[in-house]
Coordinates of C-alpha atoms in Angstrom, one line a residue:
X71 CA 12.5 12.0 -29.9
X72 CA 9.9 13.9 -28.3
X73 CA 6.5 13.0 -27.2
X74 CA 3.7 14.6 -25.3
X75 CA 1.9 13.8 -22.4
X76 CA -1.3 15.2 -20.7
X77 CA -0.1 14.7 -16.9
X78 CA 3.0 13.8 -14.7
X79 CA 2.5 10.1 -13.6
X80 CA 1.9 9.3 -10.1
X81 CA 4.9 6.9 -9.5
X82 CA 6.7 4.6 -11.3
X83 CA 6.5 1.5 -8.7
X84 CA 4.9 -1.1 -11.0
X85 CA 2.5 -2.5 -8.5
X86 CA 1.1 0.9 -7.2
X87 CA -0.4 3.0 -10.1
X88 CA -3.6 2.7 -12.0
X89 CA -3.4 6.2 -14.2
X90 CA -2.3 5.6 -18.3
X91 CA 0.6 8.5 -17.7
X92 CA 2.3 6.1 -15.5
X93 CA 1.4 2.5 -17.4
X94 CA 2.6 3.5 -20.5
X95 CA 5.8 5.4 -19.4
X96 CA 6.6 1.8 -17.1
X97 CA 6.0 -0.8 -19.9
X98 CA 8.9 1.4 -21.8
X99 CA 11.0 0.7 -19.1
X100 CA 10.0 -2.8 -17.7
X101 CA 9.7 -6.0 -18.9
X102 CA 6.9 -8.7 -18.0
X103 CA 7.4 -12.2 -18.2
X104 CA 4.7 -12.4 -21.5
X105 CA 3.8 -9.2 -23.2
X106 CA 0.4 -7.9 -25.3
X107 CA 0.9 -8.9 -28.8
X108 CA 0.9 -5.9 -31.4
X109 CA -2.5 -6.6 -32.4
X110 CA -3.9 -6.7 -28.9
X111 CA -5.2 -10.1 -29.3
X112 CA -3.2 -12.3 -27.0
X113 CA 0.3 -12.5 -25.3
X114 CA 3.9 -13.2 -26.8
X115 CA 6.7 -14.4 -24.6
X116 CA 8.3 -11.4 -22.7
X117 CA 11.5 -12.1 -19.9
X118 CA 10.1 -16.2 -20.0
X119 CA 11.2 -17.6 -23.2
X120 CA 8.5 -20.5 -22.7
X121 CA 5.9 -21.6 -20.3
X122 CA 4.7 -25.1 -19.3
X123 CA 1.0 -25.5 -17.4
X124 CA 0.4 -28.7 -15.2
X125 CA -2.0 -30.5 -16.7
X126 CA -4.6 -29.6 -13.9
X127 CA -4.0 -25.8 -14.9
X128 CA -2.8 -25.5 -11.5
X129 CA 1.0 -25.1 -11.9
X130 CA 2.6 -22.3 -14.3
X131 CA 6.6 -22.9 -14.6
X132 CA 8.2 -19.8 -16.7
X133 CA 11.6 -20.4 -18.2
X134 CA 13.6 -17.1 -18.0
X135 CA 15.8 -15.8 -20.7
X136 CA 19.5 -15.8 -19.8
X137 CA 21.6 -13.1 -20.0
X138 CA 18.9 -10.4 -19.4
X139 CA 19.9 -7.1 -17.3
X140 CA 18.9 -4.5 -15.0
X141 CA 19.2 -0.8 -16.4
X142 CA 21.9 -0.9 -13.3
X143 CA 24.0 -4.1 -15.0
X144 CA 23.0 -6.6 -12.5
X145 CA 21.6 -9.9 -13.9
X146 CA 17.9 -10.7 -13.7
X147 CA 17.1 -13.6 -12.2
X148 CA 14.4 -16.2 -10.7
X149 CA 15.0 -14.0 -7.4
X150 CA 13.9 -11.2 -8.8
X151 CA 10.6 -12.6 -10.7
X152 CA 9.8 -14.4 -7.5
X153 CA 10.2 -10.9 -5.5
X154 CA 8.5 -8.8 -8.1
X155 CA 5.6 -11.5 -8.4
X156 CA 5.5 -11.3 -4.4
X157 CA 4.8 -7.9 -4.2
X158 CA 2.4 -7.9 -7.3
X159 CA -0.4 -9.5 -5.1
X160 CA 0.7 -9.0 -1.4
X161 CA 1.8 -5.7 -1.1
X162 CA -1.3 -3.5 0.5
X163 CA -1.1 -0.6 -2.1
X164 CA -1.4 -2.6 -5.2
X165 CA -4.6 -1.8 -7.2
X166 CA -4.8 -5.1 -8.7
X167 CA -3.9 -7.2 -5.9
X168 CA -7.1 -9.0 -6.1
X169 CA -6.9 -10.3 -9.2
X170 CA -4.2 -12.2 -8.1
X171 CA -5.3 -13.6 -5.2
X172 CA -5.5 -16.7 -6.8
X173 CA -2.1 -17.4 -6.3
X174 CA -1.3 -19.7 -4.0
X175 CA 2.2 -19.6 -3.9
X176 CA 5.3 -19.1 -5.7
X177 CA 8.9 -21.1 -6.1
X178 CA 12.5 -20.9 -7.4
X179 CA 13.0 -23.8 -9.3
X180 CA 16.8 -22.7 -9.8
X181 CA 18.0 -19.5 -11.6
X182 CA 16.4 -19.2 -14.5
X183 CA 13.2 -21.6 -13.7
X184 CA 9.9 -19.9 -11.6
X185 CA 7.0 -21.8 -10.7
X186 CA 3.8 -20.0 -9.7
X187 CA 0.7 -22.6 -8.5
X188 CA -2.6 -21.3 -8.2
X189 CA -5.5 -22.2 -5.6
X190 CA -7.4 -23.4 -8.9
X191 CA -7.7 -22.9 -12.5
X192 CA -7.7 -19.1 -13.4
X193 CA -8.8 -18.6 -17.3
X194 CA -7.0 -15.4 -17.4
X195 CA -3.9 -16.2 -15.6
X196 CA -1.4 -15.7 -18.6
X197 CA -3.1 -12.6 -19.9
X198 CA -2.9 -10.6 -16.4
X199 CA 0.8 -11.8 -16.3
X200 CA 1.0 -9.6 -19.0
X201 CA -0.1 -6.6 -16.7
X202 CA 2.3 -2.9 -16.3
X203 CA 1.7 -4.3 -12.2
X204 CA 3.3 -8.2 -13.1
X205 CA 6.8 -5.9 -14.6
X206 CA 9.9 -7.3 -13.2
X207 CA 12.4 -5.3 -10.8
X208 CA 15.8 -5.7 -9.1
X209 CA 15.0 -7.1 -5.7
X210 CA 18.7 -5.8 -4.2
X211 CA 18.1 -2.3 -6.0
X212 CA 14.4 -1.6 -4.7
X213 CA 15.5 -3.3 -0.9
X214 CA 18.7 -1.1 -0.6
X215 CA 17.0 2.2 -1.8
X216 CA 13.2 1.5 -0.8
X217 CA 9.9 1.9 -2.3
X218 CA 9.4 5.9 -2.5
X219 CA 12.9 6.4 -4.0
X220 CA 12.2 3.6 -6.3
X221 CA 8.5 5.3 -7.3
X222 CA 10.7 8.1 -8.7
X223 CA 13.7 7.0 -10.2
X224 CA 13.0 3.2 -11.2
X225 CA 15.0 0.6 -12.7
X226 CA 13.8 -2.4 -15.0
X227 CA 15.3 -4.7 -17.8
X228 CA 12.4 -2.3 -20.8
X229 CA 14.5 -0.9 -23.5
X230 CA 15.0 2.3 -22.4
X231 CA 16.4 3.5 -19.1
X232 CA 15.4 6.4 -16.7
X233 CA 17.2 9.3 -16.3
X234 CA 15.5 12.2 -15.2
X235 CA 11.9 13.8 -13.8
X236 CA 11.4 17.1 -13.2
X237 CA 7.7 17.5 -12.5
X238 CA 5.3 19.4 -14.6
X239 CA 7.9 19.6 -17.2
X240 CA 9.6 16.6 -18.8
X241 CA 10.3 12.5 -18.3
X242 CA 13.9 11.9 -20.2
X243 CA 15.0 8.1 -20.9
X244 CA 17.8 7.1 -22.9
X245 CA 18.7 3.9 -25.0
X246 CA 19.2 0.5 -23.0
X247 CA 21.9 -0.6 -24.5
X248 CA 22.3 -3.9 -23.2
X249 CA 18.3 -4.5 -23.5
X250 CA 17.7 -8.0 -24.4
X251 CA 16.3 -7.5 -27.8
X252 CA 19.7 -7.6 -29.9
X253 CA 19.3 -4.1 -31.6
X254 CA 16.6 -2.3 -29.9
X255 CA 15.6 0.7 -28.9
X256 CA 16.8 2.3 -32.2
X257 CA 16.3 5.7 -30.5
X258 CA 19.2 7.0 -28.8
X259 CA 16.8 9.0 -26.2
X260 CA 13.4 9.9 -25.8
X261 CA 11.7 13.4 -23.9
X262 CA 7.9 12.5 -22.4
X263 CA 7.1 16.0 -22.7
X264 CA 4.1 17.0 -20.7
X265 CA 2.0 19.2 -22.4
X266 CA -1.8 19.3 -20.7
X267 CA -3.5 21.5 -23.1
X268 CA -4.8 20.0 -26.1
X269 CA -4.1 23.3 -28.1
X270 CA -0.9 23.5 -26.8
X271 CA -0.1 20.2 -28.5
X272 CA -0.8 20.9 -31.7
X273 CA 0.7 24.1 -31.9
X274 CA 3.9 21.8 -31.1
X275 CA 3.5 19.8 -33.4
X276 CA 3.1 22.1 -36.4
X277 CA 6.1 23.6 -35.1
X278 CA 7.5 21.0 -35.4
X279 CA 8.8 21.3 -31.9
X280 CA 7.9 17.9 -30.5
X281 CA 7.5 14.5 -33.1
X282 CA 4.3 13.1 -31.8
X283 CA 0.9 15.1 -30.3
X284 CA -1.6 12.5 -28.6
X285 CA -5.6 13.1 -27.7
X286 CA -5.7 15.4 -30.5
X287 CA -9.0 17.5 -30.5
X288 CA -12.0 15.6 -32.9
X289 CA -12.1 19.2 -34.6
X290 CA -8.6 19.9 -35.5
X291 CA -8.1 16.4 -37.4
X292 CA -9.1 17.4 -41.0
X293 CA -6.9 20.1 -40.8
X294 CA -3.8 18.2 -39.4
X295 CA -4.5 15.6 -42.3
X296 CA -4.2 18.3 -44.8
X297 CA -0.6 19.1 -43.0
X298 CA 2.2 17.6 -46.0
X299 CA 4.3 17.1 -42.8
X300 CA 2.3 15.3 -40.5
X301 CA 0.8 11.6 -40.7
X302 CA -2.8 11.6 -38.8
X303 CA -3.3 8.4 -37.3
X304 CA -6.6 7.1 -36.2
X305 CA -6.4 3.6 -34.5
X306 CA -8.3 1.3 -32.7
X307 CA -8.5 1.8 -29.0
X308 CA -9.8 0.0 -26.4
X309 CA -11.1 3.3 -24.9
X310 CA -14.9 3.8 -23.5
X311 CA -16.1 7.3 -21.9
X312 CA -18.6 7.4 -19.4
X313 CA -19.7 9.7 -16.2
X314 CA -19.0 8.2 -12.7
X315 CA -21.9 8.6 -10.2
X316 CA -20.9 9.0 -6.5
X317 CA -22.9 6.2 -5.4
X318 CA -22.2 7.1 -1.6
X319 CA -24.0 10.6 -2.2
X320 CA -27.4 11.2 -2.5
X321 CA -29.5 11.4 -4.9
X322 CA -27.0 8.8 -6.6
X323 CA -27.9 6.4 -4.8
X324 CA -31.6 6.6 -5.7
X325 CA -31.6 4.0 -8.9
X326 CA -34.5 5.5 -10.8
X327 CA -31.9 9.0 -10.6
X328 CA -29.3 7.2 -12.4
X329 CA -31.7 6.0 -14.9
X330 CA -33.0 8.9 -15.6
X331 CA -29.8 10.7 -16.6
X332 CA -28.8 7.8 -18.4
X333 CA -32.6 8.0 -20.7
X334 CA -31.5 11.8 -20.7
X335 CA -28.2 11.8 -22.3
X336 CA -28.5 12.0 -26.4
X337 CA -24.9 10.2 -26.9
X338 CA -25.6 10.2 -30.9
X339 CA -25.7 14.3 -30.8
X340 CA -23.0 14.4 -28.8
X341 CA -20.5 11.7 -30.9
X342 CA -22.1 13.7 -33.8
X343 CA -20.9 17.6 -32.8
X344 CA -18.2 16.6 -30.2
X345 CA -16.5 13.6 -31.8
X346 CA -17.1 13.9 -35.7
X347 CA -18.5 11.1 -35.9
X348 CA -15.4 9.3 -34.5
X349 CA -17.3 7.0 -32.3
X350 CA -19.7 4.8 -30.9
X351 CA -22.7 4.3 -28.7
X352 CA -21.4 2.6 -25.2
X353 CA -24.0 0.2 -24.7
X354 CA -22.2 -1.5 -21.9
X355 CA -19.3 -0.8 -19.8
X356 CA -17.2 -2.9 -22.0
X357 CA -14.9 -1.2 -24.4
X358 CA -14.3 -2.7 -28.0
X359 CA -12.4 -6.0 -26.9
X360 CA -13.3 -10.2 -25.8
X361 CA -16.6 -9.9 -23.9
X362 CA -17.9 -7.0 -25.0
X363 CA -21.9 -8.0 -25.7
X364 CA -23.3 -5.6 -28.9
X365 CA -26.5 -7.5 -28.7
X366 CA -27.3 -6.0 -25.3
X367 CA -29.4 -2.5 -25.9
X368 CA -27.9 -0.4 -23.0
X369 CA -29.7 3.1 -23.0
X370 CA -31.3 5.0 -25.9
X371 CA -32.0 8.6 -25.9
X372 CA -35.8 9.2 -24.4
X373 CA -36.1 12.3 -22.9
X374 CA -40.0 11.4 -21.9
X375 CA -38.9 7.8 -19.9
X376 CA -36.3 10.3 -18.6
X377 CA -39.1 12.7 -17.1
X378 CA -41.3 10.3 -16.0
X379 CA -38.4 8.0 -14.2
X380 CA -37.2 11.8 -12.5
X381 CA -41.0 12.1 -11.4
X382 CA -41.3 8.7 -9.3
X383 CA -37.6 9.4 -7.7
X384 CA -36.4 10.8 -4.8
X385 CA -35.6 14.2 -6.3
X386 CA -39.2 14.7 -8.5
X387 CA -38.7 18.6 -8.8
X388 CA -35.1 18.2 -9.5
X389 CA -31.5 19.1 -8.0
X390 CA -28.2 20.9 -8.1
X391 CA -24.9 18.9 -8.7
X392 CA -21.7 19.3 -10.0
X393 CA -19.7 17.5 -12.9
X394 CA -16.2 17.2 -12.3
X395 CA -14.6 17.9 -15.4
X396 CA -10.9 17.2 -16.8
X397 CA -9.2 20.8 -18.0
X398 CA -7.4 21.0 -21.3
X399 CA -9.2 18.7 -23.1
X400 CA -11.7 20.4 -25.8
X401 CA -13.4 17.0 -25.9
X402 CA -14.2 16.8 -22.2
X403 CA -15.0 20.6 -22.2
X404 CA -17.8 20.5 -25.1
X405 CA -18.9 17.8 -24.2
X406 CA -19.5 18.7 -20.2
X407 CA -21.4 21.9 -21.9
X408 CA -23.6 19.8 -24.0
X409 CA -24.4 17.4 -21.1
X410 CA -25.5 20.2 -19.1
X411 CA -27.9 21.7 -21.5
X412 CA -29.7 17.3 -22.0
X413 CA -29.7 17.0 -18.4
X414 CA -31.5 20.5 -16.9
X415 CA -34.3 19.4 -19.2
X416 CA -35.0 16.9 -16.7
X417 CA -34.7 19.2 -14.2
X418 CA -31.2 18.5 -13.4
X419 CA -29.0 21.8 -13.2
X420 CA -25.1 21.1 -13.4
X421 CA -22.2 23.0 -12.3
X422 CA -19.4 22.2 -14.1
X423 CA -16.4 22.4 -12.0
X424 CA -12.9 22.1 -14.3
X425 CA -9.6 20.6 -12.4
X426 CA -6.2 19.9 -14.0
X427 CA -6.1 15.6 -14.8
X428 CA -4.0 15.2 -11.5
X429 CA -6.3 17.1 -9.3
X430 CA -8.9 14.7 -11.3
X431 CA -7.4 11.8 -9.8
X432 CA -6.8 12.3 -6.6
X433 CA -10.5 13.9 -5.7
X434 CA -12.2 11.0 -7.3
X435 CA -9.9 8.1 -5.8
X436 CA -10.5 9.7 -2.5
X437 CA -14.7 9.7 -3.6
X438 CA -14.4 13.7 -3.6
X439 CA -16.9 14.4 -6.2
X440 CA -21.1 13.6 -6.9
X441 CA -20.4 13.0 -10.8
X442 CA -17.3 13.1 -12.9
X443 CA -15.8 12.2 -16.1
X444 CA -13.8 9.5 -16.1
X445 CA -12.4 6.9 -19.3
X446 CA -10.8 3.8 -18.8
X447 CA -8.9 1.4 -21.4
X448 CA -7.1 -2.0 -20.6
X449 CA -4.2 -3.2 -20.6
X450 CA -4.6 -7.0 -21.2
X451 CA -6.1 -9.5 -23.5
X452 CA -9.3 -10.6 -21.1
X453 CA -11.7 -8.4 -19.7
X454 CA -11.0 -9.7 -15.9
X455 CA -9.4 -6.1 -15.5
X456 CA -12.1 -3.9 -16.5
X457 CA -14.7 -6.3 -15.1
X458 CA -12.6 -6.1 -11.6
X459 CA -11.5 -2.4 -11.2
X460 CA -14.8 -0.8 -12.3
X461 CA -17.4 -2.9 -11.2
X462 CA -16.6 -5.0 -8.6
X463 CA -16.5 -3.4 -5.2
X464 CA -13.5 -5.7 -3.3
X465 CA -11.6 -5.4 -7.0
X466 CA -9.1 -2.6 -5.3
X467 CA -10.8 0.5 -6.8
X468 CA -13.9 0.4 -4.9
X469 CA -15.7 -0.3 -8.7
X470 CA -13.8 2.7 -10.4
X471 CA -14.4 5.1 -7.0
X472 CA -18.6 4.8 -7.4
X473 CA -18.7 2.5 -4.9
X474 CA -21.5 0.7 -6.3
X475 CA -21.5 -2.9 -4.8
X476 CA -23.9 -5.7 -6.1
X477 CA -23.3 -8.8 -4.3
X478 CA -24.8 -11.0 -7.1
X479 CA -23.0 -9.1 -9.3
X480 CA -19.7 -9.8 -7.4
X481 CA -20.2 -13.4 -7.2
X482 CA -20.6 -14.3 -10.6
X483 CA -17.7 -11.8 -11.6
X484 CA -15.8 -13.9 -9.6
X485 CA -17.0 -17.3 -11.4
X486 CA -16.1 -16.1 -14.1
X487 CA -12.3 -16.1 -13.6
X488 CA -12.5 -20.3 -13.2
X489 CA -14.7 -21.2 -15.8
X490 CA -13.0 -23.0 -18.4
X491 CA -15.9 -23.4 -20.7
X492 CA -15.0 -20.8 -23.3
X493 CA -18.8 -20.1 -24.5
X494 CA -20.0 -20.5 -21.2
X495 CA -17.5 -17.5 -19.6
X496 CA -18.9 -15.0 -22.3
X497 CA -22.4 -15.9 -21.8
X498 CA -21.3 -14.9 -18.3
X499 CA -20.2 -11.4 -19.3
X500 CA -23.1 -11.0 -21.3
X501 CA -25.0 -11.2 -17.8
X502 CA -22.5 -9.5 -16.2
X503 CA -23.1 -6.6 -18.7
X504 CA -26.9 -6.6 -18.7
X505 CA -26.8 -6.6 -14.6
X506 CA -24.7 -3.2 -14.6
X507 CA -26.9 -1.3 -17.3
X508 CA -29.9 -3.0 -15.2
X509 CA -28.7 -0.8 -12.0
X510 CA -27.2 1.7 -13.9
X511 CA -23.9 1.9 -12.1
X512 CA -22.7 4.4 -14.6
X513 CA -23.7 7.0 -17.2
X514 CA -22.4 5.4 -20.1
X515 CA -21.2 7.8 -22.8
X516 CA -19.2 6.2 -26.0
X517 CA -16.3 4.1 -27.2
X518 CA -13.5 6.4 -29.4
X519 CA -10.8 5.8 -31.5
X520 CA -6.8 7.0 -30.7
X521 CA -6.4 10.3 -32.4
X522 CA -2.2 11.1 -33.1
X523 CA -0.6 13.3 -35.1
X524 CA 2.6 12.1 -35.9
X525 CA 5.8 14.0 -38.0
X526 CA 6.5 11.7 -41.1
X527 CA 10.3 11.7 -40.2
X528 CA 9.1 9.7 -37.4
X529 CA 8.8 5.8 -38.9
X530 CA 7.0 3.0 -37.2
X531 CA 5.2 4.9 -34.5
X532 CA 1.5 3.6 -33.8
X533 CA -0.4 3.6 -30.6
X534 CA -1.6 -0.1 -29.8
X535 CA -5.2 -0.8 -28.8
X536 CA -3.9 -0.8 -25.1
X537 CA -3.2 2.8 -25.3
X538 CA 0.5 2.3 -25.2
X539 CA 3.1 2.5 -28.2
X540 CA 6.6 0.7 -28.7
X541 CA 9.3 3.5 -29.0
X542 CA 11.9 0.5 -29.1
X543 CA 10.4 -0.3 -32.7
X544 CA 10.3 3.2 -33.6
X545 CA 13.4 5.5 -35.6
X546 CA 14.2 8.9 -36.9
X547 CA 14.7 10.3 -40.5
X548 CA 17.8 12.4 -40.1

């Protein structure tokens, strides 16, 4: 089976990356100890069979299946969690390090018995067990060949098993046959085909030259529905668009700026012309998942607040910037255009600067841009991971590379992750979410929908809210 993707992934070392590419390829081939259900609405037991919490909610023991193997034969065991759990929030390149910090240490039991005990209660300590960084690897393997090696030719207990990179080109994995769940995969092999232009795709596709064509164009849908051999799926995602400002740049960090643009932007027109009318107003920075706060108003078009907000700022008469933009997307293209045109009527005149996704990532991680598009989705149940990698500054991505820090802000992000009181921990959010629009740490854009287009000899393929899909469930017509 073949499937696209829009970029090569960084590396496939579970603790290290934070770019979809790389997640989704890693939870094909790893296991965690729970898993996201199906549904995205909570977590199903994974390589732990059961878990028991101390009645304090300070002590997690996981019971590990038996019998469960590394792609290289060798058995998994407590070792290996404890190792893998080590890493996950000691080693100094993981991302999401800090939401583990909580830990205060870990314990073989025996075997097949692991024991994690926390520093106090963490709500979402079973859900961000569930994270692509909490996957499980062979301790041996990884110590006799090393981390780099590892990055590129990795070896889990998933249900399918890596056999080949070549960059720019292809991922190839092939069938786990001794994968734990009696049966699956069903597909013998799979080809992650990288294909970064969005026409490129669906020329593929009606082809028939690869089975599935993700991030397909907003315009191009009604005409792949009409397709007799191609099943156009629209799912829920938990997927929100917005700009990033470079907070550490001037005029962005000038609040009244960031405002401004926000006031500026006419989100409705551009969901309407760019979208089809496949999305929403972001009205926080919350995609559609636990916390998110509908009641809160966020930012309306109002091009005269706009002006007058632009006339007490730094800048009154204006400035040049430029947008980095994402090639090969038509979405990202139109909409930089129209964005443009709502923002020099405030005197703002953009350069739009277009860079391949991996270029993308590496000049905004390194905060080499003023204002760029970005998207984000998660990967777990709770919103402790959006909350901690895009707006809090010490949450390992410098608050999604704006570096925007609000202390206040910080502290009660923080608070959130002990209180037990379930009410009380979304009111929390909801203050969370109405401090962020309040300094306007991004430019908030819209929440979207997965767009697929899928052959129909293909059965059981669907991407999940996470962004992910589960080829082990998936088969083939002949």
């Amino acid at each position: 089976m073949i499937v696209s993707k829009v970029m090569d992934p960084t590396t496939y070392d579970p603790v290290i990356p934070i770019d979809n590419p790389a997640i989704w390829d890693i939870l094909l081939m790893f296991d965690q100890l729970v898993r996201m259900n199906r549904e995205g609405t909570g977590t199903e037991p994974g390589l732990a069979e059961s878990v028991d919490v101390s009645d304090d909610g300070l002590v997690y023991t996981f019971h590990l299946r038996r019998g469960v193997k590394f792609h290289d034969g060798t058995p998994m065991t407590a070792e290996d969690v404890k190792f893998s759990i080590d890493r996950l929030y000691q080693h100094p390149r993981s991302f999401f390090s800090d939401m583990f910090q909580i830990i205060k240490g870990t314990r073989i039991i025996d075997p097949y018995t692991f024991e994690v005990t926390l520093k106090k209660k963490y709500v979402p300590f079973l859900s961000t067990m569930a994270l692509f960084s909490a996957s499980i690897v062979p301790k041996k393997y990884m110590e006799a060949k090393g981390e780099e090696y590892f990055g590129t030719h990795p070896v889990g207990t998933g249900p399918f098993k890596f056999v080949e990179w070549r960059r720019g080109d292809e991922i190839v994995l092939e069938r786990f046959k001794d994968h734990w769940r009696k049966g699956m995969p069903y597909l013998d092999a799979v080809r992650l085909k990288i294909i970064p232009e969005s026409n490129t795709r669906i020329l593929n596709i009606m082809n028939k030259d690869i089975h599935v064509a993700n991030f397909i164009p907003y315009n191009m849908i009604a005409q792949l529905k009409a397709n007799p051999d191609i099943d156009m799926q629209i799912n829920p995602l938990t997927k929100i668009d917005f700009l990033l400002f470079n907070h550490l740049k001037e005029p962005y960090n000038d609040l009244k700026i960031r405002q401004a643009m926000n006031y500026a932007v006419d989100r409705k027109a551009i969901i309407k012309s760019v979208l089809f009318g496949y999305g929403e107003v972001a009205n926080t920075f919350l995609p559609n998942m636990l916390g998110l706060d509908r009641s809160i108003k966020g930012y309306t078009y109002d091009l005269e607040k706009a002006k007058q907000l632009m006339k007490e700022s730094s800048r009154p008469n204006g400035f040049k910037t430029t947008l980095l933009n994402i090639a090969g997307s038509a979405e990202y293209t139109q909409r930089a255009v129209i964005l443009k045109e709502q923002l020099a009527k405030i005197g703002i005149d953009v350069n739009i600067e277009m860079v391949e996704e991996g270029t993308w990532w590496d000049r905004i991680s390194q905060l080499d841009y003023e204002i760029s598009d970005a998207y984000m989705t998660t990967d777990i149940v709770d919103p402790d991971e959006l909350l901690f990698f895009a707006c809090v500054y010490g949450g390992g991505s410098k608050a999604y590379f704006t570096s925007w820090r609000n202390e206040e802000f910080d502290k009660l992000a923080r608070a959130t992750q002990t209180e037990t009181d379930h009410e009380k921990r979304m009111k929390m959010y909801s203050r969370l979410q109405q401090m962020q629009v309040d300094d306007a740490q991004l430019l908030l854009l819209y929440r979207s929908p997965s767009r697929c287009a899928v052959l129909k000899t293909v059965h059981n393929f669907k991407v999940l809210p996470t962004g992910n899909y589960r080829l082990e469930e998936v088969w083939l017509e002949e």
